[in-house]
Coordinates of C-alpha atoms and ligand atoms in Angstrom, one line a residue:
X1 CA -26.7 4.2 8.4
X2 CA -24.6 2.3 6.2
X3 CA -27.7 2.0 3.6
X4 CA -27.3 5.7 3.3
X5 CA -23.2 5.2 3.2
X6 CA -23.7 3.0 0.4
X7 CA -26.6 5.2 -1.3
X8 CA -24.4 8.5 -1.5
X9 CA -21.7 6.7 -2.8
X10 CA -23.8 5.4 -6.1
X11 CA -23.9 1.5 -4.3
X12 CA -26.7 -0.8 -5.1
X13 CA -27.8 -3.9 -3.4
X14 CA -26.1 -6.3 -6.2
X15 CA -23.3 -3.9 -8.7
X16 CA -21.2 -4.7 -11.8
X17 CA -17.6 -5.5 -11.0
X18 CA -16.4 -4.7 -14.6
X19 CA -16.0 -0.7 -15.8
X20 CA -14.5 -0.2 -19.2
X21 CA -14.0 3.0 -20.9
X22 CA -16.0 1.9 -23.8
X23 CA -18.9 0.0 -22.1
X24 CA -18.9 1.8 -18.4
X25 CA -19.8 -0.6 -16.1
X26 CA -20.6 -4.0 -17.6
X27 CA -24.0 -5.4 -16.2
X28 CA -23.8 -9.6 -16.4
X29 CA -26.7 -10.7 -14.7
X30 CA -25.3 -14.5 -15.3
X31 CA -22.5 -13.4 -13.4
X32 CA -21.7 -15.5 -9.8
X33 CA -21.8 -13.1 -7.2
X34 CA -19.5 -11.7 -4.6
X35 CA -20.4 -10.7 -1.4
X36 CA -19.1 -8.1 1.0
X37 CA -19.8 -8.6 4.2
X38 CA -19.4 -5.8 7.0
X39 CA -16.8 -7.7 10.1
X40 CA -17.9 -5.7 12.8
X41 CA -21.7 -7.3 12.5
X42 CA -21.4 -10.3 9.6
X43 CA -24.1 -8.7 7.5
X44 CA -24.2 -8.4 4.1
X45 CA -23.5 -5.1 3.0
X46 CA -24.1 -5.6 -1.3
X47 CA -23.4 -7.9 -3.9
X48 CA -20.5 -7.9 -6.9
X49 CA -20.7 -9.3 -10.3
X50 CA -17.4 -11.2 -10.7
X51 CA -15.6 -10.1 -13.7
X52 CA -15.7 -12.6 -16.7
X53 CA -12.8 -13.7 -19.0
X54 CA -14.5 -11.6 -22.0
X55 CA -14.8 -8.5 -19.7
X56 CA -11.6 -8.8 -18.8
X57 CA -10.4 -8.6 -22.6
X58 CA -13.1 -5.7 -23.1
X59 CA -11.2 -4.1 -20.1
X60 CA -7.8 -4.3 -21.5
X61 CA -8.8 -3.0 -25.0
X62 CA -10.5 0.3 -23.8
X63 CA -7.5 0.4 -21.7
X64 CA -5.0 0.5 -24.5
X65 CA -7.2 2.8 -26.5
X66 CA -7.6 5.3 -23.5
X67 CA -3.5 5.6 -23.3
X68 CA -3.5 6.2 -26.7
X69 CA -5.2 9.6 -26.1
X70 CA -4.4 10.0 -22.3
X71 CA -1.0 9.7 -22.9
X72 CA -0.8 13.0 -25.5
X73 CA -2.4 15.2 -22.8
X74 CA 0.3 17.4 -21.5
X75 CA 1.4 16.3 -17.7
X76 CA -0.1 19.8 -15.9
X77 CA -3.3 19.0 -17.4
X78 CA -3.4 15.3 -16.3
X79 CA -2.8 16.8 -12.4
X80 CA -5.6 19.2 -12.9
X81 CA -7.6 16.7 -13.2
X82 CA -6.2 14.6 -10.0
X83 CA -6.5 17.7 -8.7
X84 CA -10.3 18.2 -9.7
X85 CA -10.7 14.3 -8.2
X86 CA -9.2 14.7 -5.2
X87 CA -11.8 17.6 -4.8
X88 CA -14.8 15.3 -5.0
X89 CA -12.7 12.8 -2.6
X90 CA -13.1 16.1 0.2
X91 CA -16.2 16.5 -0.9
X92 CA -17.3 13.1 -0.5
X93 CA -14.7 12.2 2.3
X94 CA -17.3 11.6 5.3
X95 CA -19.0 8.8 3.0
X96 CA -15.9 6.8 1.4
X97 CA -14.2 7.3 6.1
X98 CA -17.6 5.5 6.6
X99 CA -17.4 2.9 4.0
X100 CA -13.9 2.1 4.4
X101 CA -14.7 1.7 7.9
X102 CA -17.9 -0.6 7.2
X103 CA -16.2 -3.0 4.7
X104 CA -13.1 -3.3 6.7
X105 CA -13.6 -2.5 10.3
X106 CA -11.1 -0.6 11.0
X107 CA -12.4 2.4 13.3
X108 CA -13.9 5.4 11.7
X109 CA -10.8 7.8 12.8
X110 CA -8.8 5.3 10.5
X111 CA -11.5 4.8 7.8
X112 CA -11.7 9.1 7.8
X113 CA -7.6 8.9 7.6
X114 CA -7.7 6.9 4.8
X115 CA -9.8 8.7 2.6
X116 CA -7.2 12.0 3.6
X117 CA -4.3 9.7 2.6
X118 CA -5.8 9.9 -0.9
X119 CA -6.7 13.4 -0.8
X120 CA -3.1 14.5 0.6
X121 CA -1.7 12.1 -2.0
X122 CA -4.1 13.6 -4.9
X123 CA -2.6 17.4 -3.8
X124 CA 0.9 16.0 -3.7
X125 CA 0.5 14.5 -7.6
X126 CA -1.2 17.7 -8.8
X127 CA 2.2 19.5 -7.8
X128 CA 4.2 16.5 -9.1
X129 CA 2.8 16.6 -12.4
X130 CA 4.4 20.2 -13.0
X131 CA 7.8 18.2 -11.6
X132 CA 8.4 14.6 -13.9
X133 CA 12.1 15.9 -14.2
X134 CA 14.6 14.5 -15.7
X135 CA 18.8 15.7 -16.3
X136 CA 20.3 17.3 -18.7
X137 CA 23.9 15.7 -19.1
X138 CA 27.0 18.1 -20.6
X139 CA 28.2 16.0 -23.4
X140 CA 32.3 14.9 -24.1
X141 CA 31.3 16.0 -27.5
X142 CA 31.2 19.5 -29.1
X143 CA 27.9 20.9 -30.2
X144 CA 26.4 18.4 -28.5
X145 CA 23.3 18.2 -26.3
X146 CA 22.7 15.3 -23.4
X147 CA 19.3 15.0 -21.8
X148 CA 16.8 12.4 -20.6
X149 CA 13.7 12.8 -20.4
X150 CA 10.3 10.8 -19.2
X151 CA 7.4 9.4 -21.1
X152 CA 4.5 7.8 -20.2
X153 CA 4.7 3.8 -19.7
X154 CA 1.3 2.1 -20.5
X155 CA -0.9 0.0 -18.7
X156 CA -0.1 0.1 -15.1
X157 CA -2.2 -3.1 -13.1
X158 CA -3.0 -2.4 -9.5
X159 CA -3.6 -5.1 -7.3
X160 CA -4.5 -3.9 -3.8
X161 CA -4.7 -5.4 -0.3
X162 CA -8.5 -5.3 1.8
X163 CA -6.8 -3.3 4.8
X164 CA -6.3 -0.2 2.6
X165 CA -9.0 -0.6 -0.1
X166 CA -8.5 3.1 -1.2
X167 CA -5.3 4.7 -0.2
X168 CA -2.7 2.2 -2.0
X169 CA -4.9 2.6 -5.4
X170 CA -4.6 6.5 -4.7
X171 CA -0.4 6.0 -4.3
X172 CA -0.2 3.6 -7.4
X173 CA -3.3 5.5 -9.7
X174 CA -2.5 9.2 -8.8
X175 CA 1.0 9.0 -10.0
X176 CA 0.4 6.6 -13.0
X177 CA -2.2 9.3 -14.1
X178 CA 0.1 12.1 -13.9
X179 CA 2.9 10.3 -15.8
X180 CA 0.8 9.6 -18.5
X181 CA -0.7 6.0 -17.7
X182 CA -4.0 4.0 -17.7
X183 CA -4.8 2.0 -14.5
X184 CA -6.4 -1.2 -14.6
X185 CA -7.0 -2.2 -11.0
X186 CA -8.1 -5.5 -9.5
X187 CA -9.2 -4.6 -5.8
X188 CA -8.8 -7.6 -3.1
X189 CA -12.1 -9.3 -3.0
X190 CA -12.7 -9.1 0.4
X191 CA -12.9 -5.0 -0.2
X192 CA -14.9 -4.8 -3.8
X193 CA -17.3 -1.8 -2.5
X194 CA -14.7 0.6 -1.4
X195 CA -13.5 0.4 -5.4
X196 CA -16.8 0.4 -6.7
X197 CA -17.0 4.1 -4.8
X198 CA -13.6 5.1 -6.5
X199 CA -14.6 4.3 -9.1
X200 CA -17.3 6.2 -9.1
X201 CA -16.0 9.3 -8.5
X202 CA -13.9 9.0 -10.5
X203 CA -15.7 8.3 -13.6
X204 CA -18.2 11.7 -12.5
X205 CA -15.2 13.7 -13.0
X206 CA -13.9 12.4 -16.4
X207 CA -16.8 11.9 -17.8
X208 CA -18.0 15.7 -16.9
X209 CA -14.7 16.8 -18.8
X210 CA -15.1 15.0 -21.7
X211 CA -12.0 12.8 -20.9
X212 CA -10.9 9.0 -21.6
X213 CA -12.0 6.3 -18.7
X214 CA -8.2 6.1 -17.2
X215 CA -9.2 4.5 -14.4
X216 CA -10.4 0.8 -14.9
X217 CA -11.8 -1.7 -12.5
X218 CA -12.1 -5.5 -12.5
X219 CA -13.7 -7.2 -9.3
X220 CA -13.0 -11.2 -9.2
X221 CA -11.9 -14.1 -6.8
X222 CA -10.9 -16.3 -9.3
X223 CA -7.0 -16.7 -9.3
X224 CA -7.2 -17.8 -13.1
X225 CA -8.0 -14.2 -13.9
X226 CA -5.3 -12.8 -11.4
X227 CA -2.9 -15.0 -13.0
X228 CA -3.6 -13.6 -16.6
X229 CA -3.5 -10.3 -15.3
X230 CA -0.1 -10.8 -13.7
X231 CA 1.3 -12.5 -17.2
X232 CA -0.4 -10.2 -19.3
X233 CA 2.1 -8.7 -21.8
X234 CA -0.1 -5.8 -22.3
X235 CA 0.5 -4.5 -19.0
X236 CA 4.2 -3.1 -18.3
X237 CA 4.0 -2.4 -14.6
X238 CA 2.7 -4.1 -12.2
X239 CA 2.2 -3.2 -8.8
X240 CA 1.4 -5.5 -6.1
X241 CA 0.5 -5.2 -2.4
X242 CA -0.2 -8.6 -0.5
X243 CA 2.2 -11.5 1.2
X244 CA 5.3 -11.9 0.0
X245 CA 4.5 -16.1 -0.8
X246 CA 2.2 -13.9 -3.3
X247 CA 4.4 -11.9 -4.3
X248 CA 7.4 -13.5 -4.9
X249 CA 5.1 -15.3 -7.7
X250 CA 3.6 -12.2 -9.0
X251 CA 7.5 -10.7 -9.0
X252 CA 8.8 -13.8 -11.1
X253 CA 5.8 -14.0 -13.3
X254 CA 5.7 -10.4 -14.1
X255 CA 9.9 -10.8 -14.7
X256 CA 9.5 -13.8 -16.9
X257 CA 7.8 -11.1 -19.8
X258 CA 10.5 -8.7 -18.6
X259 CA 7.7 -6.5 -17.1
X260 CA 8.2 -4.3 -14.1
X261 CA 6.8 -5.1 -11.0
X262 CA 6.7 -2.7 -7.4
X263 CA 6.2 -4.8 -4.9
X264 CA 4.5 -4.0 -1.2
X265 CA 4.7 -7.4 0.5
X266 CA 4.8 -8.7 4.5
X267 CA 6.3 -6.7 7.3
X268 CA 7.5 -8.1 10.5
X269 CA 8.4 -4.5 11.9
X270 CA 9.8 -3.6 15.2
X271 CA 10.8 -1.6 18.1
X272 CA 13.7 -1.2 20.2
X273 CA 13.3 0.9 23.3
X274 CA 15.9 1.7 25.4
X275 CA 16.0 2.6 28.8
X276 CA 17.0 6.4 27.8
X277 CA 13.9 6.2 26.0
X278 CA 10.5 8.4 27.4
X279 CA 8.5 5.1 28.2
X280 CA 5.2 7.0 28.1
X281 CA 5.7 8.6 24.7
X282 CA 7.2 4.9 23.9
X283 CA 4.2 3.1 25.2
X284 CA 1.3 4.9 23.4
X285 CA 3.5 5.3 20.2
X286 CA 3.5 1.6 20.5
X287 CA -0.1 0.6 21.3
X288 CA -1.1 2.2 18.1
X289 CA 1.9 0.8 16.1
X290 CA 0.6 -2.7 17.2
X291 CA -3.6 -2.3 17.4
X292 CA -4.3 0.5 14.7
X293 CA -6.2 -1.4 11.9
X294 CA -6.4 -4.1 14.6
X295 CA -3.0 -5.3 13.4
X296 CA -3.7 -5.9 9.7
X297 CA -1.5 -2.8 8.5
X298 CA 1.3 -4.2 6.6
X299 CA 3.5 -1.1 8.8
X300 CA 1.9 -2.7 12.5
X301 CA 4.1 -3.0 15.0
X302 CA 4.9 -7.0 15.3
X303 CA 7.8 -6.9 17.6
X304 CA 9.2 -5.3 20.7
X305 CA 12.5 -5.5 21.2
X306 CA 13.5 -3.8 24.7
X307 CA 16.7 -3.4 26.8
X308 CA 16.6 -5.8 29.8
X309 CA 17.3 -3.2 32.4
X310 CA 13.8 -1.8 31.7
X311 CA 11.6 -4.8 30.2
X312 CA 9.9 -5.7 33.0
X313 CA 8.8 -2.4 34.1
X314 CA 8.0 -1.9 30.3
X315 CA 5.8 -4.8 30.1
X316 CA 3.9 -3.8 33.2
X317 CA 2.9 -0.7 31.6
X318 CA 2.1 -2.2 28.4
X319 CA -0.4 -4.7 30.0
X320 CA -1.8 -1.3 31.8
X321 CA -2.2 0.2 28.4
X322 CA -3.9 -3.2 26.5
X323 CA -6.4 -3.0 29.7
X324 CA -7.6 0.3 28.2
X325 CA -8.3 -0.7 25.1
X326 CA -11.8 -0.4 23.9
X327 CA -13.2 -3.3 21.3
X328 CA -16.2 -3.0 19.9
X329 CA -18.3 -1.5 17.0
X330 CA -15.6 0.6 14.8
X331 CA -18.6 3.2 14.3
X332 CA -18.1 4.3 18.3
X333 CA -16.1 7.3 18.5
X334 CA -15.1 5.5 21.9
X335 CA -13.5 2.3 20.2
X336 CA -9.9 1.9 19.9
X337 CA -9.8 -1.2 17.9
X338 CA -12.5 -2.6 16.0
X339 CA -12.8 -6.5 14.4
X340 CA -10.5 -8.4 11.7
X341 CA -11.4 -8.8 8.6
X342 CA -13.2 -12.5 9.0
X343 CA -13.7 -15.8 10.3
X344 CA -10.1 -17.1 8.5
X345 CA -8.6 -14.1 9.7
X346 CA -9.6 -15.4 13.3
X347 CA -9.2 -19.2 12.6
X348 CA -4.8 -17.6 12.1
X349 CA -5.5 -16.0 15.3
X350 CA -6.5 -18.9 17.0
X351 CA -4.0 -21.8 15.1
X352 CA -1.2 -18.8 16.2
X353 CA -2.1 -18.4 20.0
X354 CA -2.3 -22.0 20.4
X355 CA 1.6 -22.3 18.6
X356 CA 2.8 -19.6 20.7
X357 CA 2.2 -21.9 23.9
X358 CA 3.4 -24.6 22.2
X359 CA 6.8 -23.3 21.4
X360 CA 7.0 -21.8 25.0
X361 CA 6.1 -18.2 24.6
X362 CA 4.1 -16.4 27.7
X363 CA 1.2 -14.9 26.9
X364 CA 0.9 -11.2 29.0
X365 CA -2.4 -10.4 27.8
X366 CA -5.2 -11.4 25.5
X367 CA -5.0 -14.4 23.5
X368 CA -8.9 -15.1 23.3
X369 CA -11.3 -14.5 20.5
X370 CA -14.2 -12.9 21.5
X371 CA -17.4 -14.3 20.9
X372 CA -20.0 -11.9 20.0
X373 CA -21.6 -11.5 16.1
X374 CA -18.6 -9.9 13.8
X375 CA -14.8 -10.8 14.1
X376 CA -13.0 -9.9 17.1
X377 CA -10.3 -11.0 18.7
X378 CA -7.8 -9.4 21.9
X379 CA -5.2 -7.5 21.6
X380 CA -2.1 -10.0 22.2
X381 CA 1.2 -9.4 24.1
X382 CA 3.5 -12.2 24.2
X383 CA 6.8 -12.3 25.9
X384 CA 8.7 -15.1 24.0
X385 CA 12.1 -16.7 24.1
X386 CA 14.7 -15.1 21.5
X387 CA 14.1 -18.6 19.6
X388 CA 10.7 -18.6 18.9
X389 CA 9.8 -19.3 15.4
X390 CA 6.4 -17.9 14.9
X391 CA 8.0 -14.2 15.6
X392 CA 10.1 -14.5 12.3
X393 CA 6.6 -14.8 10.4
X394 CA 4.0 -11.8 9.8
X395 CA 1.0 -12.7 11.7
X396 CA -1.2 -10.1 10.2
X397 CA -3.6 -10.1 13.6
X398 CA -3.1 -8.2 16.7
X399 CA -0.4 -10.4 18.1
X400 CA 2.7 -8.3 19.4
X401 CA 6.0 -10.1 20.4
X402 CA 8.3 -8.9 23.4
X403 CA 11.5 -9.8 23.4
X404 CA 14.5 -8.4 25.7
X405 CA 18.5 -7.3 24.5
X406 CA 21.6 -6.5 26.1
X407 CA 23.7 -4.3 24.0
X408 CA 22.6 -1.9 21.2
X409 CA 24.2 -4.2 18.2
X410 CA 21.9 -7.2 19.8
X411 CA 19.1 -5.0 19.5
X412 CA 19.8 -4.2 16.1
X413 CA 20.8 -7.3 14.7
X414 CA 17.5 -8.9 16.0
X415 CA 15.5 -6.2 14.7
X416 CA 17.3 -7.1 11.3
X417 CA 17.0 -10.4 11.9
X418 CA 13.7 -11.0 10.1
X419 CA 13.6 -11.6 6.2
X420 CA 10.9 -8.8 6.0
X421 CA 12.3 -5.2 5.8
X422 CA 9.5 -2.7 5.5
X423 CA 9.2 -0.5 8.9
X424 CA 11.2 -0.1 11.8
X425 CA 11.5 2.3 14.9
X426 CA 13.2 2.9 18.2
X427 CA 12.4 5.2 20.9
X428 CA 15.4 6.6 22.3
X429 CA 16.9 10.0 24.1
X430 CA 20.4 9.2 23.0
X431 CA 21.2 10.6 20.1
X432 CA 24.9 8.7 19.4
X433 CA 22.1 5.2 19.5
X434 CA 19.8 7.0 17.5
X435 CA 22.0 8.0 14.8
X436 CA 23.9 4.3 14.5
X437 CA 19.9 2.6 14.4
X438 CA 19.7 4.9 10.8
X439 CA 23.2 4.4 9.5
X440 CA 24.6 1.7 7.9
X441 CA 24.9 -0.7 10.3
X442 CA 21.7 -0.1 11.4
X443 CA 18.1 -0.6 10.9
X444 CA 17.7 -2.4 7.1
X445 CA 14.3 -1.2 6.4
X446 CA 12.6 0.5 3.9
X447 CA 11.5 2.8 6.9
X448 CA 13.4 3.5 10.5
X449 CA 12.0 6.0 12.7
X450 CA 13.0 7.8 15.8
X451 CA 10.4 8.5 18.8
X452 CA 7.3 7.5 16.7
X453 CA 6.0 4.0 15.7
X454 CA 6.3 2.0 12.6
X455 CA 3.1 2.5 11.0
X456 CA 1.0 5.7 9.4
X457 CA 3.6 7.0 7.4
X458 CA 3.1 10.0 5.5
X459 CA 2.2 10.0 2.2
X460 CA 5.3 12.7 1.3
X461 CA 8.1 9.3 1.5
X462 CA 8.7 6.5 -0.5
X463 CA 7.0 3.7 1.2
X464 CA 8.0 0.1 0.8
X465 CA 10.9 -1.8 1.8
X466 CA 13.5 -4.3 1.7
X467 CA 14.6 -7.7 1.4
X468 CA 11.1 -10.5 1.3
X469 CA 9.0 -7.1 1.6
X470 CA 9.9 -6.5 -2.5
X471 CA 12.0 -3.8 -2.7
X472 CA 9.0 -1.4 -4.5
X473 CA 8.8 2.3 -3.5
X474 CA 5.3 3.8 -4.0
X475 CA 3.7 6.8 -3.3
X476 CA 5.4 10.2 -3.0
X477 CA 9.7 11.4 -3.2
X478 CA 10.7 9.6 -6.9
X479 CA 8.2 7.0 -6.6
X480 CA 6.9 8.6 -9.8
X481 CA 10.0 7.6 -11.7
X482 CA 8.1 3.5 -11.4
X483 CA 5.4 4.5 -13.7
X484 CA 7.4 6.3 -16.8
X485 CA 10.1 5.2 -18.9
X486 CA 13.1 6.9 -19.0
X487 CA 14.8 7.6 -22.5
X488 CA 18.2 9.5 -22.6
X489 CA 19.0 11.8 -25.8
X490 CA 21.6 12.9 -27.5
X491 CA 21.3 15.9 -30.3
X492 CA 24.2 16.9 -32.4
X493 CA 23.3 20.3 -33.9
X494 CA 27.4 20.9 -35.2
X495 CA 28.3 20.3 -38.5
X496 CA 29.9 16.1 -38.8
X497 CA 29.8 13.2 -37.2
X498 CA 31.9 12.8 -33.9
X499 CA 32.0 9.3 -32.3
X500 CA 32.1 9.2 -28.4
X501 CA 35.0 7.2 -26.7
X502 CA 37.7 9.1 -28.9
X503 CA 36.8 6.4 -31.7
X504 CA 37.9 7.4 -34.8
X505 CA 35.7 5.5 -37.9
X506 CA 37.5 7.6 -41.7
X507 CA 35.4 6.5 -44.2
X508 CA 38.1 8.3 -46.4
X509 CA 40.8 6.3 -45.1
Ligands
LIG601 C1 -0.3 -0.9 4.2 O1 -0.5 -1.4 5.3 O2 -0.4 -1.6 3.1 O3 2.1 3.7 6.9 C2 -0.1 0.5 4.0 C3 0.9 3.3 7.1 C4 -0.1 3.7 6.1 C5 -0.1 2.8 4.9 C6 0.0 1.3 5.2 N1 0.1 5.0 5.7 O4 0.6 2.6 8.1

């Protein structure tokens, strides 16, 4: 099965991890090798070239040639062809679910909703690109005409994460191509086959219409190469999902060249439920929140925070609800929650279970690796004292932390508590609690939601958050505004000159 996967989507056993616009892909066969492995079995799925230094330089050439032409091709246009790409995504959608699901093991229902976030993020930019507004401003001056308008930026770099190989290129590469920008994207290593496939696809529609390469791809481990990437004045924006230790180097890097940088880092995201709350509704809302992409979304639900009058009950029904979990091959219709990404991925795990008993924290279910080929672990619960250190850090494995609260302002401020700030929720029936978790004084995320979880947001939002998450909004609402630059104009179609501010400047005297 997956030799078909990788045979429909134009794989081979060993591939190029360089494609240009002026070269296509770039066959090195001196080129070390990177290999994917599949983390539900450990077997080698193919082989990467890792990009070289030269390539590299080849890459960003084409690159700046391709905007040169890409950039003059009016916005509609550009969304027809996002439009005509997001076509062969549909068309090819039971492939890319399959490889998304074979490269990262997350379960095929979440491998298949991947691939849709692209497609629903494709038909959102093909709209969008009919919709790059910007004001028009009335002017103090008479015969005088204010407006700003938006141009295309550049380069824009995408560096993506391995738990959504696909769907963060789509929110970073859809909307760059509408505004008018060229996409150089440097996939995490861990997930090279899943870009190979994009890349693909999309080079069969650009090439059939006689258009620039717009989208480029460098595969490499090598953190020299990031690093240039990152300082590389040739690129204006740069948009980076990963931790925030990462990312707070990417972010001053990318500052120190006074480039732009949209930043997706760590979560630590959590829910309050109170005891007005429907605990059923609450409970499965939660179960997915904390196992979907066995805990490796950046949006998974890492912390429970629940009103003592109900925690124990609560807990009861969450151990119930872990119980029912199915683990296994993320292929099986059946299987709830498939394996982590790979054997450091489980060496955390371990390192964290064994700190959580240190520091005192009571472990309610799970806490064991499971030894069988592939990289699985159980689903964690943890009840833990308010002062337990580990549950300020994002674990990034299925670990989920309980912890109990008095009054609604406790719950908040421990919710808040973290120094992530992407995704938040609370499951609640009263509406006056409901209403102060969204105001001001309450959740401080990027995302707060009522009655659902924290994660699978829709692509329609602005998703990113605040505080050590970055502060970057991608994918649909304004994100779009990231990826141009804005230039505000002023037109005098009178008769003289008329200085703003009342100024008066006689050269007469
Ligand atoms: C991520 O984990 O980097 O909201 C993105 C969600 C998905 C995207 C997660 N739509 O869970």
């Amino acid at each position: 099965m997956a030799k078909d996967v990788l045979k429909q989507l134009g794989i081979n056993a060993i591939n190029p991890g360089a494609w240009s616009a002026g070269c296509r892909w770039i066959e090195n066969e001196d080129a070390p090798l990177l290999e994917s492995h599949n983390p539900a079995t450990g077997k080698l799925l193919a082989k990467v070239q890792i990009t070289t230094e030269n390539e590299y330089e080849r890459i960003m050439k084409d690159a700046q040639t391709a905007f040169l032409e890409w950039r003059a091709i009016p916005a509609p246009k550009r969304g027809e062809v996002i439009r005509q790409i997001g076509e062969e995504i549909r068309n090819k959608h039971d492939a890319l679910g399959k490889l998304v699901t074979l490269e990262t093991g997350k379960i095929l229902s979440e491998g298949m909703g991947e691939v849709q976030e692209m497609i629903d993020m494709a038909d959102f930019c093909v709209g969008q690109s009919r919709m790059l507004y910007g004001l028009s401003m009335h002017s103090e001056r008479s015969q005088h005409r204010m407006y700003e308008q938006w141009h295309p930026l550049g380069i824009a770099g995408v560096i993506s994460a391995f738990n959504f190989p696909m769907a963060v290129w789509a929110w970073n590469a859809f909307n760059a191509a509408i505004c008018g920008d060229v996409v150089v994207w440097k996939p995490s290593p861990k997930t090279p086959l899943c870009a190979i496939a994009v890349q693909n696809i999309c080079n069969e529609v650009l090439e059939s219409q006689g258009l620039p390469g717009i989208f480029m791809l460098f595969v490499t481990d090598n953190q020299a190469l990031a690093e240039r990437f990152v300082d590389d004045e040739r690129v204006p924006l740069v948009s980076f999902t990963g931790s925030t230790s990462v990312g707070k180097r990417v972010a001053q890097r990318v500052a120190s060249r006074m480039g732009r940088s949209i930043l997706e880092c760590s979560g630590n995201n959590a829910v309050i439920v109170e005891e007005s709350a429907d605990l059923e509704m609450a409970v499965e809302g939660i179960v997915f929140g904390a196992i979907g992409t066995a805990g490796q979304r950046c949006t998974t639900t890492r912390r429970l925070i629940i009103q003592e009058t109900i925690v124990d009950e609560f807990c009861a029904r969450l151990v119930e609800a872990y119980k029912e979990i199915r683990i296994g091959d993320p292929m099986d219709a059946r299987t709830l929650m498939g394996p982590i990404i790979d054997q450091y991925a489980v060496a955390k795990y371990s390192s964290i279970i064994k700190a959580i008993k240190a520091e005192g924290g009571t472990i309610l279910c799970g806490g064991k690796t499971i030894d069988a080929p592939g990289h699985y672990v159980e689903p964690t619960l943890v009840r833990v004292p308010r002062a337990l250190s580990m549950v300020l850090q994002e674990n990034f494995v299925p670990i989920l932390y309980v912890q109990e609260y008095t009054t609604l302002a406790q719950a908040i401020e421990i919710n808040n508590t973290v120094t992530q700030g992407l995704s938040s929720a609370m499951f609640t029936n009263n509406l006056r609690h409901a209403e102060q978790f969204l105001s001001e004084v309450g959740s401080d995320c990027g995302i707060a939601n009522i009655n659902i979880g924290t994660s699978g947001a829709e692509i329609g939002g602005a998703f990113g958050g605040e505080k050590d998450t970055g502060g970057g909004r991608e994918a649909g609402s304004d994100a779009w505004k990231n990826y141009m630059r804005r230039q505000t104009t002023t037109i005098n179609y009178g008769y003289g000159v008329q200085l703003s501010q009342g100024i008066s400047f006689d050269l007469d005297g």
